[in-house]
Coordinates of C-alpha atoms and ligand atoms in Angstrom, one line a residue:
M11 CA -29.2 -54.7 3.6
K12 CA -25.5 -54.3 3.0
K13 CA -23.3 -54.6 6.0
S14 CA -20.3 -52.3 6.4
I15 CA -17.1 -53.6 7.8
T16 CA -14.1 -51.4 8.6
F17 CA -10.9 -53.0 7.3
C18 CA -7.6 -51.9 8.6
F19 CA -4.1 -52.9 7.8
L20 CA -2.5 -52.9 11.1
L21 CA 0.8 -54.4 9.9
V22 CA 1.5 -51.3 7.9
A23 CA 0.7 -49.0 10.8
A24 CA 3.2 -50.8 13.0
T25 CA 6.0 -50.7 10.3
L26 CA 5.4 -47.1 9.5
L27 CA 5.9 -46.0 13.0
N28 CA 9.3 -47.7 13.0
P29 CA 11.1 -45.4 10.6
V30 CA 13.9 -47.0 8.6
Q31 CA 17.2 -45.4 9.1
A32 CA 16.8 -41.7 8.3
K33 CA 19.2 -39.8 6.1
E34 CA 21.9 -38.0 8.0
N35 CA 20.4 -34.5 7.7
E36 CA 17.0 -35.7 8.9
Q37 CA 18.3 -37.7 11.8
Q38 CA 18.2 -34.8 14.3
I39 CA 14.7 -33.6 13.4
K40 CA 12.4 -33.9 16.3
P41 CA 8.9 -35.0 15.2
V42 CA 6.0 -32.7 15.7
K43 CA 2.3 -33.6 16.1
N44 CA 0.9 -31.5 13.3
I45 CA 2.0 -30.2 9.9
I46 CA 0.5 -27.3 8.0
L47 CA 1.7 -27.1 4.4
M48 CA 0.9 -23.8 2.8
I49 CA 1.3 -23.7 -1.0
S50 CA 1.0 -20.5 -3.0
D51 CA 0.5 -21.9 -6.4
G52 CA 2.5 -20.5 -9.3
T53 CA 4.3 -17.8 -7.3
S54 CA 7.6 -16.3 -8.4
L55 CA 9.6 -14.3 -5.8
A56 CA 8.8 -11.1 -7.6
S57 CA 5.1 -11.8 -6.9
V58 CA 5.9 -12.0 -3.2
S59 CA 7.9 -8.8 -3.4
L60 CA 5.1 -7.0 -5.2
A61 CA 2.5 -8.1 -2.6
R62 CA 4.9 -6.9 0.2
W63 CA 5.6 -3.5 -1.4
L64 CA 2.0 -2.9 -2.0
Q65 CA 1.2 -3.7 1.6
W66 CA 3.9 -1.5 2.9
Y67 CA 2.8 1.3 0.5
E68 CA -0.7 1.2 1.9
H69 CA 0.1 0.4 5.5
P70 CA 3.4 2.1 6.5
D71 CA 3.2 0.3 9.9
R72 CA 3.2 -3.1 8.2
P73 CA 6.5 -3.4 6.2
K74 CA 6.5 -7.2 6.4
L75 CA 4.4 -10.2 5.5
F76 CA 3.3 -12.8 8.0
L77 CA 5.6 -15.3 6.4
D78 CA 8.7 -13.0 6.4
P79 CA 10.2 -13.8 9.8
Y80 CA 10.4 -17.5 8.8
L81 CA 11.9 -17.2 5.3
C82 CA 14.8 -19.6 5.4
G83 CA 15.8 -20.7 1.9
T84 CA 14.6 -21.7 -1.5
V85 CA 13.2 -24.7 -3.2
R86 CA 14.3 -26.1 -6.6
T87 CA 11.0 -27.5 -8.0
F88 CA 10.8 -29.4 -11.2
S89 CA 9.0 -32.3 -13.0
S90 CA 10.6 -35.7 -13.5
N91 CA 11.8 -35.0 -17.0
A92 CA 11.6 -31.1 -17.2
P93 CA 13.1 -28.3 -15.1
I94 CA 10.0 -26.2 -15.3
G95 CA 7.2 -27.7 -13.1
D96 CA 3.5 -28.1 -13.4
S97 CA 1.3 -28.0 -10.3
A98 CA 0.4 -31.7 -10.6
P99 CA 3.9 -33.2 -10.3
T100 CA 5.3 -30.4 -8.1
T101 CA 3.1 -30.7 -5.1
S102 CA 3.0 -34.4 -5.8
C103 CA 6.7 -34.4 -5.1
Y104 CA 6.4 -32.5 -1.9
M105 CA 3.8 -35.1 -0.8
T106 CA 5.4 -38.4 -2.1
G107 CA 9.1 -37.7 -2.5
Y108 CA 9.1 -38.4 -6.2
P109 CA 9.2 -35.8 -9.0
S110 CA 6.7 -36.8 -11.7
R111 CA 5.6 -35.7 -15.2
T112 CA 3.4 -32.8 -16.2
G113 CA -0.2 -33.7 -15.4
Y114 CA 0.6 -36.5 -13.0
V115 CA -1.2 -36.4 -9.7
A116 CA 0.7 -38.4 -6.9
T117 CA 1.5 -41.0 -9.6
Y118 CA 4.9 -42.5 -10.5
P119 CA 6.1 -41.1 -13.9
L120 CA 6.4 -43.0 -17.1
S121 CA 10.2 -43.2 -17.7
D122 CA 11.8 -40.7 -20.1
P123 CA 15.4 -42.0 -19.9
R124 CA 17.0 -39.3 -22.0
N125 CA 15.4 -36.5 -20.1
D126 CA 14.7 -37.8 -16.6
I127 CA 16.3 -35.5 -14.0
F128 CA 16.7 -38.5 -11.6
P129 CA 16.6 -42.1 -12.8
T130 CA 13.1 -43.6 -12.8
D131 CA 12.1 -47.2 -12.7
P132 CA 10.1 -48.1 -15.8
K133 CA 8.3 -50.9 -14.0
R134 CA 6.7 -48.5 -11.6
A135 CA 5.1 -46.2 -14.3
Y136 CA 1.6 -45.1 -13.5
Q137 CA 1.7 -46.5 -9.9
P138 CA -0.2 -44.4 -7.4
M139 CA 2.2 -43.1 -4.7
A140 CA 1.2 -42.8 -1.1
T141 CA 1.2 -39.2 0.1
L142 CA 2.2 -37.7 3.4
L143 CA -1.4 -36.9 4.1
E144 CA -2.4 -40.5 3.4
A145 CA 0.4 -41.7 5.7
G146 CA -0.7 -39.5 8.5
K147 CA -4.3 -40.6 8.1
M148 CA -3.8 -44.3 7.4
S149 CA -1.0 -45.2 9.7
M150 CA -0.8 -42.6 12.4
G151 CA -4.4 -41.9 13.2
K152 CA -4.0 -38.3 12.3
S153 CA -6.8 -36.1 10.9
S154 CA -6.4 -34.6 7.4
G155 CA -7.6 -31.4 5.8
L156 CA -7.5 -29.5 2.6
V157 CA -8.2 -25.8 2.1
F158 CA -8.0 -24.1 -1.3
T159 CA -9.8 -21.7 -3.6
C160 CA -9.8 -23.6 -6.9
E161 CA -12.3 -26.4 -7.4
F162 CA -11.5 -29.4 -5.2
P163 CA -10.2 -31.9 -7.8
H164 CA -7.7 -29.3 -9.2
A165 CA -4.1 -30.4 -9.1
T166 CA -2.8 -29.2 -5.7
P167 CA -5.6 -30.5 -3.4
A168 CA -5.7 -33.6 -5.6
D169 CA -2.0 -34.2 -5.2
C170 CA -2.5 -34.7 -1.5
S171 CA -5.4 -37.1 -1.6
A172 CA -5.9 -38.7 -5.1
H173 CA -3.9 -40.4 -7.8
S174 CA -4.2 -39.9 -11.6
Y175 CA -1.8 -39.6 -14.5
K176 CA -4.2 -37.1 -16.0
R177 CA -4.9 -34.1 -13.8
G178 CA -7.9 -33.0 -15.9
K179 CA -9.8 -36.3 -15.3
Y180 CA -12.0 -35.0 -12.5
A181 CA -14.2 -38.1 -12.9
W182 CA -11.3 -40.2 -11.6
I183 CA -10.0 -37.7 -9.0
A184 CA -13.2 -36.3 -7.4
P185 CA -14.5 -39.7 -6.1
Q186 CA -11.0 -40.6 -4.7
M187 CA -11.0 -37.3 -2.7
V188 CA -14.5 -38.0 -1.4
H189 CA -13.7 -41.6 -0.6
N190 CA -10.3 -41.0 1.0
D191 CA -12.1 -40.0 4.2
L192 CA -10.5 -36.6 4.7
D193 CA -11.7 -34.9 7.8
V194 CA -12.1 -31.3 6.6
V195 CA -12.3 -30.0 3.0
I196 CA -13.1 -26.3 2.4
G197 CA -12.8 -24.7 -1.0
G198 CA -14.3 -24.4 -4.5
G199 CA -16.3 -26.8 -6.6
A200 CA -19.8 -27.0 -5.1
G201 CA -21.0 -28.0 -8.6
L202 CA -18.6 -31.0 -8.9
L203 CA -20.0 -33.4 -6.2
N204 CA -22.3 -36.1 -7.7
A205 CA -25.2 -37.7 -5.9
E206 CA -23.3 -40.8 -4.9
E207 CA -20.5 -38.7 -3.5
E208 CA -22.9 -36.5 -1.5
A209 CA -24.7 -39.6 -0.2
Y210 CA -21.3 -41.2 0.9
L211 CA -20.3 -38.1 2.8
K212 CA -23.7 -37.8 4.6
N213 CA -23.6 -41.5 5.5
R214 CA -20.1 -41.1 6.9
G215 CA -21.4 -38.4 9.2
Y216 CA -19.9 -35.4 7.5
S217 CA -21.5 -32.0 7.5
L218 CA -21.8 -30.9 3.9
Y219 CA -22.4 -27.3 2.9
K220 CA -22.6 -25.9 -0.6
D221 CA -22.5 -22.1 -0.9
D222 CA -23.6 -21.9 2.7
L223 CA -21.3 -19.6 4.7
P224 CA -23.6 -19.2 7.7
G225 CA -23.9 -23.0 7.8
M226 CA -20.2 -23.5 7.8
R227 CA -19.7 -20.9 10.5
A228 CA -22.2 -22.5 12.8
D229 CA -21.0 -26.0 12.2
K230 CA -19.8 -28.0 15.3
N231 CA -19.1 -31.3 13.5
K232 CA -15.4 -32.5 13.4
R233 CA -15.8 -33.7 9.8
M234 CA -17.0 -31.3 7.2
W235 CA -17.0 -30.5 3.5
A236 CA -17.8 -26.9 2.7
L237 CA -17.7 -26.0 -1.0
Y238 CA -18.3 -22.6 -2.7
A239 CA -19.1 -21.7 -6.3
E240 CA -19.7 -24.1 -9.1
R241 CA -15.9 -24.4 -9.7
D242 CA -13.3 -22.0 -8.4
M243 CA -14.0 -19.4 -5.8
D244 CA -13.8 -15.7 -6.6
Y245 CA -10.5 -13.9 -6.2
D246 CA -10.2 -12.5 -2.7
L247 CA -10.4 -8.9 -3.9
D248 CA -13.6 -9.6 -5.9
R249 CA -15.4 -11.9 -3.5
D250 CA -18.7 -11.0 -1.8
T251 CA -17.7 -11.3 1.8
T252 CA -21.2 -12.4 2.8
Q253 CA -21.1 -15.3 0.4
Q254 CA -17.6 -16.7 0.4
P255 CA -15.1 -16.9 3.2
S256 CA -11.5 -15.7 3.0
L257 CA -8.6 -18.2 2.8
A258 CA -7.6 -17.1 6.4
E259 CA -11.1 -17.9 7.7
M260 CA -11.2 -21.3 5.9
T261 CA -7.8 -22.0 7.4
R262 CA -8.9 -21.1 11.0
T263 CA -12.1 -23.2 10.5
A264 CA -10.1 -26.2 9.4
L265 CA -7.7 -25.8 12.3
S266 CA -10.4 -25.6 14.9
K267 CA -11.8 -29.0 13.7
L268 CA -8.6 -30.8 13.0
S269 CA -6.9 -29.8 16.2
Q270 CA -9.5 -31.8 18.2
N271 CA -7.7 -35.0 17.3
P272 CA -5.2 -35.9 20.0
E273 CA -3.1 -37.8 17.5
G274 CA -2.6 -34.7 15.4
F275 CA -3.3 -33.7 11.8
F276 CA -1.9 -32.8 8.4
L277 CA -3.4 -29.7 6.7
M278 CA -2.6 -28.4 3.2
V279 CA -3.7 -24.9 2.5
E280 CA -3.4 -23.6 -1.1
G281 CA -3.5 -20.1 -2.4
S282 CA -4.7 -21.5 -5.6
K283 CA -5.4 -18.5 -7.7
V284 CA -2.1 -16.6 -7.3
D285 CA -1.2 -18.9 -10.2
W286 CA -4.3 -18.1 -12.2
A287 CA -3.7 -14.3 -11.9
A288 CA -0.1 -14.9 -13.0
H289 CA -1.3 -16.9 -16.0
A290 CA -3.5 -13.9 -16.8
N291 CA -0.6 -11.5 -16.2
D292 CA -2.8 -9.5 -13.8
P293 CA -0.5 -7.7 -11.3
V294 CA -3.5 -6.6 -9.2
G295 CA -4.7 -10.2 -9.0
I296 CA -1.3 -11.6 -8.2
A297 CA -0.6 -9.1 -5.4
R298 CA -4.0 -9.2 -3.7
E299 CA -4.3 -13.0 -4.0
F300 CA -0.9 -13.4 -2.5
Q301 CA -1.8 -11.0 0.3
A302 CA -4.8 -13.1 1.1
F303 CA -2.6 -16.2 1.1
D304 CA -0.2 -14.5 3.5
R305 CA -3.1 -13.7 5.8
A306 CA -3.9 -17.4 5.9
C307 CA -0.2 -18.0 6.7
G308 CA -0.7 -15.5 9.6
A309 CA -3.6 -17.6 10.8
A310 CA -1.7 -20.8 10.5
L311 CA 1.4 -19.4 12.2
D312 CA -0.7 -17.9 15.0
F313 CA -2.2 -21.4 15.7
A314 CA 1.2 -23.0 15.5
R315 CA 2.9 -20.6 17.9
K316 CA 0.2 -21.1 20.5
N317 CA -0.1 -24.8 19.9
G318 CA 3.6 -25.6 20.3
E319 CA 3.5 -29.0 18.5
T320 CA 2.8 -27.7 14.9
A321 CA 5.2 -27.0 12.1
V322 CA 4.2 -24.7 9.2
I323 CA 5.9 -25.1 5.9
I324 CA 5.2 -22.2 3.4
T325 CA 6.3 -22.4 -0.2
A326 CA 5.2 -22.3 -3.8
D327 CA 5.1 -25.1 -6.3
H328 CA 6.7 -23.3 -9.2
G329 CA 7.2 -19.8 -10.7
N330 CA 4.8 -18.2 -13.1
S331 CA 4.7 -15.4 -15.6
G332 CA 8.2 -14.1 -15.4
I333 CA 6.9 -11.1 -13.5
S334 CA 9.3 -8.3 -12.8
I335 CA 9.0 -5.0 -10.8
G336 CA 10.3 -2.7 -13.5
V337 CA 10.1 -3.1 -17.2
A338 CA 12.0 -1.8 -20.3
R339 CA 9.0 0.0 -21.7
C340 CA 9.0 2.4 -18.7
T341 CA 11.9 4.6 -19.5
G342 CA 14.0 5.3 -16.4
Y343 CA 12.0 2.9 -14.4
D344 CA 14.8 2.2 -12.0
K345 CA 14.5 5.8 -10.7
L346 CA 10.7 5.7 -10.2
S347 CA 9.4 6.6 -6.7
K348 CA 7.2 4.3 -4.7
D349 CA 4.2 6.4 -5.7
Q350 CA 5.1 6.1 -9.3
L351 CA 5.5 2.3 -9.0
F352 CA 2.6 1.5 -6.7
Y353 CA 0.0 4.3 -6.5
Q354 CA -2.1 3.3 -9.5
L355 CA -1.8 -0.4 -8.6
S356 CA -3.2 0.3 -5.2
Q357 CA -6.2 2.1 -6.7
F358 CA -7.7 -1.0 -8.4
K359 CA -10.5 -2.4 -6.2
L360 CA -11.1 -5.4 -8.5
T361 CA -8.9 -7.8 -10.3
A362 CA -8.9 -7.9 -14.1
A363 CA -11.4 -10.8 -14.0
G364 CA -13.6 -9.0 -11.4
F365 CA -13.5 -5.8 -13.4
A366 CA -14.5 -7.6 -16.6
K367 CA -17.4 -9.2 -14.8
M368 CA -18.5 -5.8 -13.5
L369 CA -18.3 -4.1 -16.9
N370 CA -20.2 -7.0 -18.5
S371 CA -23.0 -6.6 -16.0
R372 CA -23.6 -2.9 -16.3
P373 CA -24.5 -0.7 -19.3
A374 CA -21.9 1.0 -21.4
S375 CA -23.1 4.4 -20.2
E376 CA -21.7 3.5 -16.7
V377 CA -18.2 2.6 -17.9
Q378 CA -16.5 5.9 -16.7
D379 CA -18.4 5.7 -13.3
I380 CA -17.1 2.1 -12.9
F381 CA -13.5 3.1 -13.6
R382 CA -13.7 6.2 -11.3
Q383 CA -15.1 4.1 -8.5
Y384 CA -13.0 0.9 -8.9
A385 CA -9.8 2.2 -10.4
G386 CA -9.6 5.9 -9.5
F387 CA -9.4 7.2 -13.1
E388 CA -11.4 7.6 -16.3
L389 CA -10.5 5.9 -19.5
T390 CA -9.0 8.1 -22.2
A391 CA -10.6 8.2 -25.7
E392 CA -8.0 5.7 -26.9
E393 CA -8.6 3.3 -24.0
L394 CA -12.4 3.5 -24.5
K395 CA -11.9 2.7 -28.2
A396 CA -9.9 -0.4 -27.2
L397 CA -12.6 -1.4 -24.7
Y398 CA -15.4 -1.0 -27.2
N399 CA -13.6 -3.1 -29.8
C400 CA -12.8 -6.0 -27.4
K401 CA -14.9 -9.0 -28.5
G402 CA -15.5 -10.1 -25.0
Y403 CA -17.2 -6.8 -24.0
K404 CA -20.9 -7.7 -24.1
N405 CA -22.3 -4.2 -23.7
S406 CA -20.1 -2.5 -26.3
P407 CA -22.0 0.1 -28.4
I408 CA -20.1 -1.2 -31.4
P409 CA -21.8 -4.3 -33.0
M410 CA -19.8 -7.4 -32.8
A411 CA -19.2 -7.7 -36.6
E412 CA -17.8 -4.2 -36.7
R413 CA -15.3 -4.6 -33.9
S414 CA -11.7 -4.7 -35.1
D415 CA -8.1 -3.7 -34.3
A416 CA -8.2 -0.9 -36.9
G417 CA -7.0 2.3 -35.2
V418 CA -6.8 0.7 -31.8
E419 CA -3.7 1.1 -29.7
K420 CA -1.9 -2.2 -30.2
S421 CA -0.9 -2.8 -26.6
L422 CA -4.5 -2.6 -25.5
Y423 CA -6.3 -4.5 -28.2
S424 CA -7.8 -7.8 -27.3
S425 CA -9.8 -10.0 -29.6
G426 CA -10.7 -12.4 -26.8
E427 CA -12.0 -12.2 -23.2
L428 CA -12.7 -8.8 -21.6
S429 CA -10.5 -9.8 -18.7
D430 CA -7.6 -10.0 -21.2
F431 CA -8.3 -6.4 -22.2
M432 CA -8.4 -5.5 -18.5
T433 CA -5.0 -7.1 -17.7
K434 CA -3.5 -5.2 -20.6
L435 CA -5.0 -1.9 -19.3
I436 CA -3.9 -2.6 -15.7
T437 CA -0.4 -3.5 -16.9
S438 CA -0.2 -0.3 -19.1
K439 CA -0.8 1.8 -15.9
T440 CA 2.1 0.2 -14.1
C441 CA 5.7 -0.6 -14.6
I442 CA 5.3 -4.3 -14.0
G443 CA 6.6 -6.6 -16.7
F444 CA 5.8 -10.2 -17.7
T445 CA 7.7 -12.6 -20.0
T446 CA 5.1 -15.3 -20.4
H447 CA 1.6 -16.5 -19.6
G448 CA 3.0 -19.8 -18.4
H449 CA 5.1 -21.4 -15.7
T450 CA 8.8 -20.5 -15.1
G451 CA 11.7 -22.6 -13.8
E452 CA 13.4 -20.4 -11.1
D453 CA 13.6 -21.5 -7.5
V454 CA 10.8 -20.5 -5.2
F455 CA 10.8 -19.1 -1.6
L456 CA 10.6 -21.3 1.5
S457 CA 9.4 -20.2 4.9
V458 CA 9.3 -22.6 7.8
Y459 CA 8.1 -22.4 11.4
N460 CA 9.1 -25.3 13.6
P461 CA 8.5 -25.1 17.3
N462 CA 11.8 -27.0 17.8
G463 CA 13.7 -24.6 15.7
Q464 CA 15.0 -27.1 13.2
R465 CA 14.4 -25.7 9.7
P466 CA 15.7 -26.5 6.2
T467 CA 18.0 -23.6 5.2
G468 CA 19.8 -22.8 1.9
M469 CA 18.6 -24.4 -1.4
N470 CA 16.5 -27.5 -1.0
D471 CA 15.1 -29.5 -3.8
N472 CA 11.5 -30.7 -3.9
V473 CA 12.6 -34.3 -2.8
E474 CA 14.4 -32.9 0.2
L475 CA 11.4 -30.8 1.2
N476 CA 9.4 -34.1 1.2
A477 CA 12.2 -35.7 3.3
Y478 CA 12.0 -32.8 5.8
M479 CA 8.2 -33.1 6.2
C480 CA 8.4 -36.9 6.5
A481 CA 11.0 -36.4 9.3
L482 CA 8.6 -34.0 11.0
F483 CA 6.1 -37.0 11.2
G484 CA 8.9 -39.3 12.3
I485 CA 9.0 -41.2 9.0
N486 CA 10.9 -41.1 5.7
R487 CA 10.3 -41.8 2.1
D488 CA 10.9 -45.5 2.6
S489 CA 7.9 -45.5 4.9
L490 CA 5.8 -43.8 2.1
D491 CA 7.2 -46.4 -0.3
L492 CA 6.1 -49.2 2.0
L493 CA 2.6 -47.8 2.2
T494 CA 2.6 -47.5 -1.6
K495 CA 3.7 -51.1 -1.9
T496 CA 1.0 -52.4 0.5
H497 CA -1.9 -50.2 -0.7
F498 CA -1.3 -49.6 -4.4
A499 CA -0.2 -53.0 -5.6
R500 CA -1.0 -54.3 -9.1
H501 CA -4.1 -56.5 -9.2
A502 CA -2.2 -59.1 -11.3
D503 CA 0.2 -59.5 -8.4
V504 CA -2.3 -59.3 -5.5
F505 CA -4.6 -61.9 -7.1
K506 CA -2.1 -64.0 -8.9
D507 CA -3.4 -67.1 -7.2
Y508 CA -7.1 -66.3 -8.1
K509 CA -9.2 -66.1 -11.1
Y510 CA -10.1 -62.6 -12.0
E511 CA -11.5 -60.6 -14.9
I512 CA -11.9 -56.9 -15.7
L513 CA -15.5 -56.2 -16.5
P514 CA -16.0 -53.4 -19.0
A515 CA -17.7 -50.2 -17.9
A516 CA -21.5 -50.6 -17.7
G517 CA -22.3 -47.4 -19.6
K518 CA -20.9 -44.2 -20.9
G519 CA -18.9 -42.4 -18.3
G520 CA -18.7 -45.5 -16.2
F521 CA -15.5 -47.4 -15.2
P522 CA -14.3 -51.0 -15.6
S523 CA -14.5 -53.1 -12.5
L524 CA -12.6 -56.0 -11.3
L525 CA -14.2 -59.3 -10.3
V526 CA -12.0 -61.8 -8.4
K527 CA -13.2 -65.3 -7.6
G528 CA -12.0 -67.4 -4.7
K529 CA -13.2 -70.9 -3.8
K530 CA -16.3 -69.8 -2.0
K531 CA -16.2 -66.0 -2.1
Q532 CA -15.8 -63.3 -4.7
L533 CA -14.8 -59.7 -4.6
L534 CA -16.2 -56.9 -6.8
I535 CA -13.9 -53.9 -6.9
R536 CA -14.9 -50.6 -8.4
P537 CA -12.2 -48.0 -8.9
Y538 CA -11.7 -44.6 -7.3
T539 CA -13.5 -45.5 -4.1
N540 CA -12.6 -47.2 -0.9
L541 CA -15.6 -49.6 -1.1
V542 CA -15.4 -53.2 -2.3
E543 CA -18.1 -55.9 -2.3
L544 CA -17.4 -59.3 -0.8
K545 CA -19.9 -62.0 -1.7
S546 CA -20.0 -65.4 -0.1
G547 CA -22.5 -68.0 -1.3
K548 CA -26.0 -66.7 -1.8
K549 CA -25.8 -64.1 1.0
Q550 CA -26.1 -60.4 0.2
P551 CA -22.7 -58.9 -0.4
D552 CA -20.9 -57.2 2.4
T553 CA -19.4 -53.8 1.7
I554 CA -15.8 -53.6 2.9
H555 CA -14.6 -50.2 3.8
L556 CA -10.9 -49.7 3.0
N557 CA -8.7 -47.1 4.5
S558 CA -7.3 -46.2 1.1
V559 CA -8.8 -45.8 -2.4
V560 CA -8.6 -48.2 -5.3
V561 CA -7.2 -46.7 -8.5
Y562 CA -7.7 -48.0 -12.0
V563 CA -5.2 -46.9 -14.7
D564 CA -6.5 -47.3 -18.3
A565 CA -3.0 -46.8 -19.8
N566 CA -1.9 -50.2 -18.5
N567 CA -5.3 -51.7 -17.7
T568 CA -4.3 -52.1 -14.1
F569 CA -6.1 -51.8 -10.8
Y570 CA -3.9 -50.6 -7.9
L571 CA -5.2 -51.9 -4.6
P572 CA -4.3 -53.2 -1.1
T573 CA -2.3 -56.4 -0.9
G574 CA -4.5 -57.4 2.1
L575 CA -7.6 -57.8 -0.2
A576 CA -6.5 -61.3 -1.3
G577 CA -6.8 -62.5 2.3
L578 CA -10.5 -61.7 2.2
L579 CA -11.1 -64.5 -0.3
D580 CA -9.8 -67.3 1.9
Ligands
ZN615 ZN1 -0.4 -22.9 -13.4

């Protein structure tokens, strides 16, 4: 039988709690026990305004969003070598204090001297960088949690709890998130846990729920993973409320568990799919998804105001879609009434994606019923023609080979997905404009609640927002750097006095491992987990349980791991 040993690096804990001289503007910040970071992914200010207008239009007694009273400034958010950010490097920067490149998850960027916005150190390229969540968990005894609606290894939750220079490499990211010993994880991606990962969670005493809302609701365990849907959860507007929880409920559930730790917690909550609706240019999806995010902000703020030791930071990671309220194709749009601007938008009971799913699941004979019921109007002959000719419409009476754009209104024709036709149709009924299906480079909003009243005002950049959050935990970026140095050191440096070799991956889809030989003992280190095997003599190997994950980077054939591991071989 394998023995499990818990291995802690107490030296680092002691150092971290002694913050190095803080920058002047952080000096006065009084630490709090808990941080809740709320990220609305890919959210331009016009998306916030649209969600707010729509709420006020439908609820005259609710002119403001939950986050409104705490709006205090803006954030300039960017990648290390480009002003327009990507979700991987942008939340990475909030979490680590370093901007990074497109696709990089909490990983130091490869230098790009001509374009780097701040100078970067070429020697540190690809190094995993300790995150604020990891600092709280590893060095301060705090609990940690992630709540989101995308699949769990997606960029923003990964940014807090994993390290990879390729955001799409879920095979590298998912095991790190599982093995990073987070306390509460609630979101999408039930189809992405493998058998080893499930076994690890169960052995570590977690409750694990997959598409089990009643199970999650009844759970009393402090540590829990609750995942819904194969990958991303449904948009809030489309979701079956008996199957999937709201972001607000997931937030409240996470808080009820995390707040049991007397040392405090770090929780990141992401409104993941505001970004997805913006990529799709679906104004209904953007507005409703942001409203759902704002309700989660309400839940977090409620908790914080009662708790008295919790700060809530609410922001976005970058803009998306160039959305505008008012668009040139609507002549005289700046004189439109609120009914003209928002009535039709308020009638859509499904997002473009939800509408497409509905249309593809019902016969063509029901099309007008569906539109009457879920959008408050019937399609015109012209619109119906565009629908029937959309290649993504499964139930179209027009055979696939005969569908074309001939005679179809240009602004409604879609040769692709049915949801694409739906975004065009929805947009044609509104005076909302878009300039792109991608990210944009304008500053994003910032709302902060701090029980001690100290808030970052004016324009803050992403590095400064990290500094503010570090200060709330009584540390600074130097403390994160120290944690990086001691837990993500290069294997060639850590084991320079030992013999070691990198063993190739055993099979397809496997990873290389690192074998290190001391005089009497040897270590076998597999990447992306927190487990290493220590073998002495002929005895069965002991499994050593680290409080951080080991990361292997193929680009430089390097394992990044704790410096303390060398001591195990003596
Ligand atoms: Zn995006």
